[in-house]
């Protein structure tokens, strides 16, 4: 509070606030730890905690610079010389385009759903997405485009898979994988040969651990039909840029606390463009403070 730091509300903070206000719809009957924490906080501390957003919108990292040739290669994919002397794309590199938005959440987000339409419980608790069939009119999807729409504009109702957030790691696919896949498949803008995408920084997944590799598997999720022994037509494997950075490295269980530090450029290139945006991972050791109620 005293240093003016920002924060987001997660599932634990929500339980503490429920215990403090005796919200019986949210309060866990046997959540003695949350009750103990709530009693230890002052009124001003509880007020500060209650004012924390579920989604912290950091915003754009900067204005689109006059990119140099070297920076364009970094943005669109590293270039190399092919056998015929032409440049070939080695694939995606980093997500830190100045146009991209950055948000912070505790749990996760559903791809294709506007931020203001995200369910608060899911944002604080989700770890995975399961998919259920639903028949929707293509022209009336209420802003929820999960990437399975084939781009048809007719009025026919078609079956599509609707993502459902769950807090388990045993079912479905990691929401972060679906998020990176969705961002990688967004169309490029004709004006700047890029598109504004959203980078999510999150926690709440100690079982899967630190998720910060710049490249990630974005192969479409394959859901085997129950009771079927057939393998089916599995989708072709695909890799892309990571757009969801998971920082839960087990601090509450005595492992490490992780920070992702975004280094904004302070110098310009020789060609007049803004310097490159980079990030680094910083870790410190932690004492074991686990309570046994959030082992995942």
Coordinates of C-alpha atoms in Angstrom, one line a residue:
X1 CA 0.0 0.0 0.0
X2 CA 2.6 2.5 1.0
X3 CA 4.7 2.1 -2.2
X4 CA 1.7 2.6 -4.5
X5 CA 2.0 -0.8 -6.1
X6 CA -0.9 -2.3 -8.2
X7 CA -2.3 -5.8 -7.6
X8 CA -5.1 -8.1 -8.7
X9 CA -7.7 -9.9 -6.7
X10 CA -7.3 -13.7 -6.8
X11 CA -9.2 -16.6 -5.3
X12 CA -7.4 -16.3 -1.9
X13 CA -8.1 -12.5 -1.6
X14 CA -11.7 -13.2 -2.6
X15 CA -12.0 -15.7 0.2
X16 CA -10.5 -13.3 2.7
X17 CA -12.9 -10.5 1.7
X18 CA -15.8 -13.0 1.9
X19 CA -14.7 -13.9 5.4
X20 CA -14.4 -10.3 6.4
X21 CA -17.8 -9.4 5.1
X22 CA -19.4 -12.8 6.0
X23 CA -20.5 -13.3 2.5
X24 CA -22.0 -16.8 2.9
X25 CA -22.3 -17.3 -0.9
X26 CA -18.5 -17.2 -1.2
X27 CA -17.2 -18.0 2.2
X28 CA -15.9 -21.5 2.7
X29 CA -17.4 -22.9 5.9
X30 CA -14.1 -24.4 7.1
X31 CA -11.8 -21.8 5.7
X32 CA -10.1 -20.9 9.0
X33 CA -7.0 -19.5 7.3
X34 CA -9.0 -16.9 5.4
X35 CA -10.9 -16.0 8.5
X36 CA -7.6 -15.6 10.4
X37 CA -6.1 -13.4 7.7
X38 CA -9.3 -11.3 7.6
X39 CA -9.1 -10.7 11.3
X40 CA -5.5 -9.6 11.1
X41 CA -6.1 -6.9 8.5
X42 CA -7.1 -3.3 9.4
X43 CA -10.1 -1.6 7.9
X44 CA -7.9 0.4 5.6
X45 CA -6.1 -2.7 4.5
X46 CA -9.4 -4.5 3.8
X47 CA -10.6 -1.5 1.9
X48 CA -7.5 -1.5 -0.2
X49 CA -7.9 -5.2 -0.9
X50 CA -11.5 -4.8 -1.9
X51 CA -10.6 -2.1 -4.4
X52 CA -8.2 -4.4 -6.3
X53 CA -9.4 -5.2 -9.8
X54 CA -9.9 -8.8 -11.0
X55 CA -8.2 -7.8 -14.3
X56 CA -5.4 -5.3 -14.1
X57 CA -5.1 -3.4 -17.4
X58 CA -1.5 -2.3 -17.8
X59 CA -2.2 -1.1 -21.4
X60 CA 0.0 -0.7 -24.4
X61 CA 3.8 -0.9 -24.0
X62 CA 4.4 2.1 -26.2
X63 CA 3.5 3.7 -29.5
X64 CA 4.4 2.0 -32.7
X65 CA 7.9 3.2 -33.6
X66 CA 9.5 3.8 -37.0
X67 CA 10.9 0.3 -37.0
X68 CA 14.3 -0.4 -38.4
X69 CA 14.9 -3.4 -40.7
X70 CA 16.4 -5.3 -37.8
X71 CA 13.4 -4.6 -35.5
X72 CA 11.0 -5.7 -38.2
X73 CA 12.7 -9.0 -38.4
X74 CA 12.5 -9.3 -34.6
X75 CA 8.8 -8.4 -34.7
X76 CA 7.7 -10.6 -37.6
X77 CA 10.1 -13.5 -37.1
X78 CA 13.9 -13.9 -37.3
X79 CA 15.2 -14.0 -40.9
X80 CA 18.0 -16.1 -42.4
X81 CA 19.4 -16.6 -45.8
X82 CA 18.0 -19.5 -47.7
X83 CA 19.8 -21.8 -50.2
X84 CA 18.9 -19.5 -53.1
X85 CA 20.1 -16.4 -51.2
X86 CA 16.5 -15.2 -50.4
X87 CA 15.5 -14.5 -46.8
X88 CA 13.5 -17.1 -45.1
X89 CA 11.4 -16.8 -41.9
X90 CA 12.7 -18.8 -39.0
X91 CA 9.5 -18.4 -37.1
X92 CA 8.1 -16.2 -34.4
X93 CA 10.2 -14.5 -31.7
X94 CA 8.9 -12.3 -28.9
X95 CA 5.4 -10.8 -28.2
X96 CA 6.6 -7.4 -27.1
X97 CA 5.3 -5.3 -30.0
X98 CA 4.6 -1.7 -28.7
X99 CA 1.0 -2.0 -30.0
X100 CA 0.2 -5.0 -27.9
X101 CA -1.8 -4.7 -24.7
X102 CA -0.7 -6.2 -21.4
X103 CA -3.1 -7.4 -18.7
X104 CA -2.5 -9.2 -15.4
X105 CA -4.9 -11.7 -13.8
X106 CA -4.6 -14.3 -11.0
X107 CA -6.3 -17.3 -12.8
X108 CA -6.9 -16.8 -16.5
X109 CA -9.0 -15.5 -19.4
X110 CA -11.2 -17.1 -22.0
X111 CA -9.9 -16.4 -25.5
X112 CA -12.1 -14.4 -27.8
X113 CA -14.2 -13.0 -25.0
X114 CA -14.1 -9.2 -24.3
X115 CA -12.4 -8.3 -21.0
X116 CA -15.6 -6.7 -19.7
X117 CA -17.5 -9.9 -20.4
X118 CA -15.1 -12.3 -18.6
X119 CA -16.6 -14.1 -15.6
X120 CA -14.9 -12.9 -12.3
X121 CA -14.9 -16.3 -10.8
X122 CA -13.2 -17.7 -13.9
X123 CA -10.6 -14.9 -14.0
X124 CA -9.7 -15.7 -10.3
X125 CA -9.9 -19.5 -10.4
X126 CA -9.5 -21.0 -13.9
X127 CA -6.6 -23.2 -14.9
X128 CA -8.0 -25.1 -17.9
X129 CA -10.7 -25.0 -20.6
X130 CA -13.1 -27.8 -21.4
X131 CA -15.2 -27.7 -24.6
X132 CA -18.9 -28.3 -25.0
X133 CA -20.9 -28.3 -28.2
X134 CA -23.3 -25.5 -28.7
X135 CA -25.5 -24.4 -31.6
X136 CA -25.2 -20.7 -32.2
X137 CA -26.2 -18.3 -34.9
X138 CA -23.1 -17.0 -36.6
X139 CA -24.5 -13.5 -36.7
X140 CA -25.3 -13.3 -33.0
X141 CA -22.4 -14.6 -30.9
X142 CA -22.5 -11.7 -28.4
X143 CA -18.8 -10.9 -29.0
X144 CA -17.7 -14.4 -28.0
X145 CA -15.5 -15.7 -30.8
X146 CA -13.6 -18.7 -29.7
X147 CA -11.7 -19.3 -32.9
X148 CA -13.8 -22.2 -34.1
X149 CA -16.1 -20.1 -36.4
X150 CA -15.2 -20.8 -40.0
X151 CA -15.9 -17.2 -41.0
X152 CA -19.3 -18.0 -42.7
X153 CA -21.8 -15.2 -42.7
X154 CA -25.0 -17.1 -43.3
X155 CA -27.9 -17.3 -40.8
X156 CA -27.6 -21.0 -40.3
X157 CA -27.0 -22.4 -36.9
X158 CA -23.8 -24.4 -36.7
X159 CA -22.3 -26.5 -34.0
X160 CA -19.3 -24.9 -32.4
X161 CA -17.2 -25.8 -29.3
X162 CA -17.7 -23.4 -26.5
X163 CA -14.9 -23.1 -23.9
X164 CA -15.9 -23.6 -20.3
X165 CA -13.4 -22.5 -17.6
X166 CA -12.6 -25.0 -14.9
X167 CA -10.1 -24.8 -12.0
X168 CA -8.8 -28.3 -12.5
X169 CA -5.5 -29.3 -14.3
X170 CA -6.8 -32.8 -15.0
X171 CA -9.4 -32.0 -17.7
X172 CA -9.3 -30.1 -21.0
X173 CA -6.4 -28.0 -22.1
X174 CA -4.4 -25.2 -20.3
X175 CA -6.3 -22.0 -20.9
X176 CA -2.9 -20.3 -21.6
X177 CA -2.3 -22.6 -24.5
X178 CA -5.6 -21.7 -26.0
X179 CA -4.9 -18.0 -25.4
X180 CA -1.6 -18.1 -27.2
X181 CA -3.1 -20.0 -30.1
X182 CA -5.9 -17.5 -30.4
X183 CA -3.5 -14.5 -30.4
X184 CA -1.1 -16.1 -32.9
X185 CA -4.0 -16.6 -35.3
X186 CA -5.3 -13.1 -35.1
X187 CA -5.1 -11.4 -38.6
X188 CA -2.5 -8.8 -39.3
X189 CA -3.5 -5.2 -39.9
X190 CA -2.8 -3.9 -43.4
X191 CA -1.7 -0.5 -42.1
X192 CA 1.3 -1.6 -40.0
X193 CA 1.6 -5.3 -41.0
X194 CA 0.8 -6.3 -37.5
X195 CA -2.2 -6.6 -35.2
X196 CA -2.8 -5.5 -31.6
X197 CA -2.7 -8.6 -29.4
X198 CA -3.1 -9.1 -25.7
X199 CA -0.4 -10.5 -23.4
X200 CA -1.6 -12.0 -20.2
X201 CA 0.6 -12.4 -17.1
X202 CA -0.9 -14.8 -14.5
X203 CA -0.3 -17.1 -11.6
X204 CA -2.5 -19.7 -9.8
X205 CA -1.0 -22.8 -11.4
X206 CA 1.8 -24.3 -9.2
X207 CA 1.3 -27.8 -10.6
X208 CA 2.2 -26.7 -14.2
X209 CA 4.8 -24.4 -12.8
X210 CA 6.7 -21.6 -14.5
X211 CA 5.5 -21.0 -18.1
X212 CA 7.8 -18.4 -19.7
X213 CA 9.4 -20.1 -22.7
X214 CA 9.1 -17.6 -25.7
X215 CA 7.8 -20.3 -28.0
X216 CA 4.8 -22.6 -27.1
X217 CA 2.9 -25.5 -28.5
X218 CA -0.4 -24.0 -29.9
X219 CA -1.6 -27.2 -31.6
X220 CA -5.5 -27.2 -31.6
X221 CA -6.9 -29.2 -28.7
X222 CA -7.9 -32.8 -29.6
X223 CA -10.7 -34.2 -27.5
X224 CA -11.1 -37.9 -27.7
X225 CA -14.7 -39.1 -27.7
X226 CA -15.7 -41.0 -24.6
X227 CA -16.1 -44.7 -25.1
X228 CA -14.2 -44.6 -28.4
X229 CA -11.0 -46.4 -29.1
X230 CA -10.4 -44.6 -32.4
X231 CA -7.5 -42.1 -32.4
X232 CA -9.3 -39.9 -34.9
X233 CA -7.6 -37.2 -37.1
X234 CA -5.3 -35.5 -34.7
X235 CA -4.5 -31.9 -35.7
X236 CA -1.1 -31.0 -37.1
X237 CA 1.4 -29.9 -34.5
X238 CA 2.0 -26.1 -34.4
X239 CA 4.2 -23.7 -32.5
X240 CA 3.9 -20.0 -32.0
X241 CA 4.8 -17.0 -29.8
X242 CA 3.8 -17.2 -26.1
X243 CA 1.1 -14.6 -25.2
X244 CA 0.4 -15.9 -21.7
X245 CA 3.2 -15.9 -19.1
X246 CA 2.6 -18.1 -16.0
X247 CA 4.6 -17.0 -13.0
X248 CA 3.5 -19.5 -10.3
X249 CA 6.7 -21.2 -9.3
X250 CA 5.5 -22.6 -6.0
X251 CA 6.4 -19.8 -3.6
X252 CA 3.6 -20.7 -1.2
X253 CA 5.1 -24.2 -1.0
X254 CA 8.6 -23.1 -0.2
X255 CA 10.0 -22.9 -3.7
X256 CA 10.5 -19.6 -5.5
X257 CA 8.7 -16.3 -6.1
X258 CA 9.0 -15.2 -9.7
X259 CA 8.7 -11.7 -11.3
X260 CA 8.5 -10.8 -15.0
X261 CA 10.3 -7.5 -15.5
X262 CA 9.5 -5.6 -18.7
X263 CA 12.4 -3.4 -19.8
X264 CA 11.2 -0.5 -21.9
X265 CA 13.8 1.0 -24.2
X266 CA 15.5 4.3 -23.2
X267 CA 17.5 4.7 -26.4
X268 CA 16.7 4.9 -30.0
X269 CA 18.2 3.0 -32.9
X270 CA 20.6 4.6 -35.4
X271 CA 17.8 4.6 -37.9
X272 CA 15.6 6.7 -35.7
X273 CA 13.3 3.9 -34.4
X274 CA 12.5 3.1 -30.8
X275 CA 14.7 0.5 -29.1
X276 CA 13.7 -3.1 -28.6
X277 CA 11.3 -4.1 -25.7
X278 CA 12.6 -7.1 -23.7
X279 CA 11.7 -8.9 -20.5
X280 CA 13.7 -10.8 -17.9
X281 CA 12.7 -13.3 -15.2
X282 CA 13.8 -12.6 -11.6
X283 CA 13.4 -15.2 -8.8
X284 CA 13.9 -15.3 -5.0
X285 CA 13.5 -18.1 -2.5
X286 CA 10.4 -18.5 -0.3
X287 CA 9.4 -20.1 3.0
X288 CA 6.8 -22.8 2.9
X289 CA 3.4 -21.2 3.8
X290 CA 1.1 -23.8 2.2
X291 CA -2.2 -24.4 3.9
X292 CA -3.1 -27.6 2.0
X293 CA -6.2 -26.1 0.3
X294 CA -4.5 -25.0 -2.9
X295 CA -2.0 -27.7 -3.8
X296 CA -2.4 -27.2 -7.5

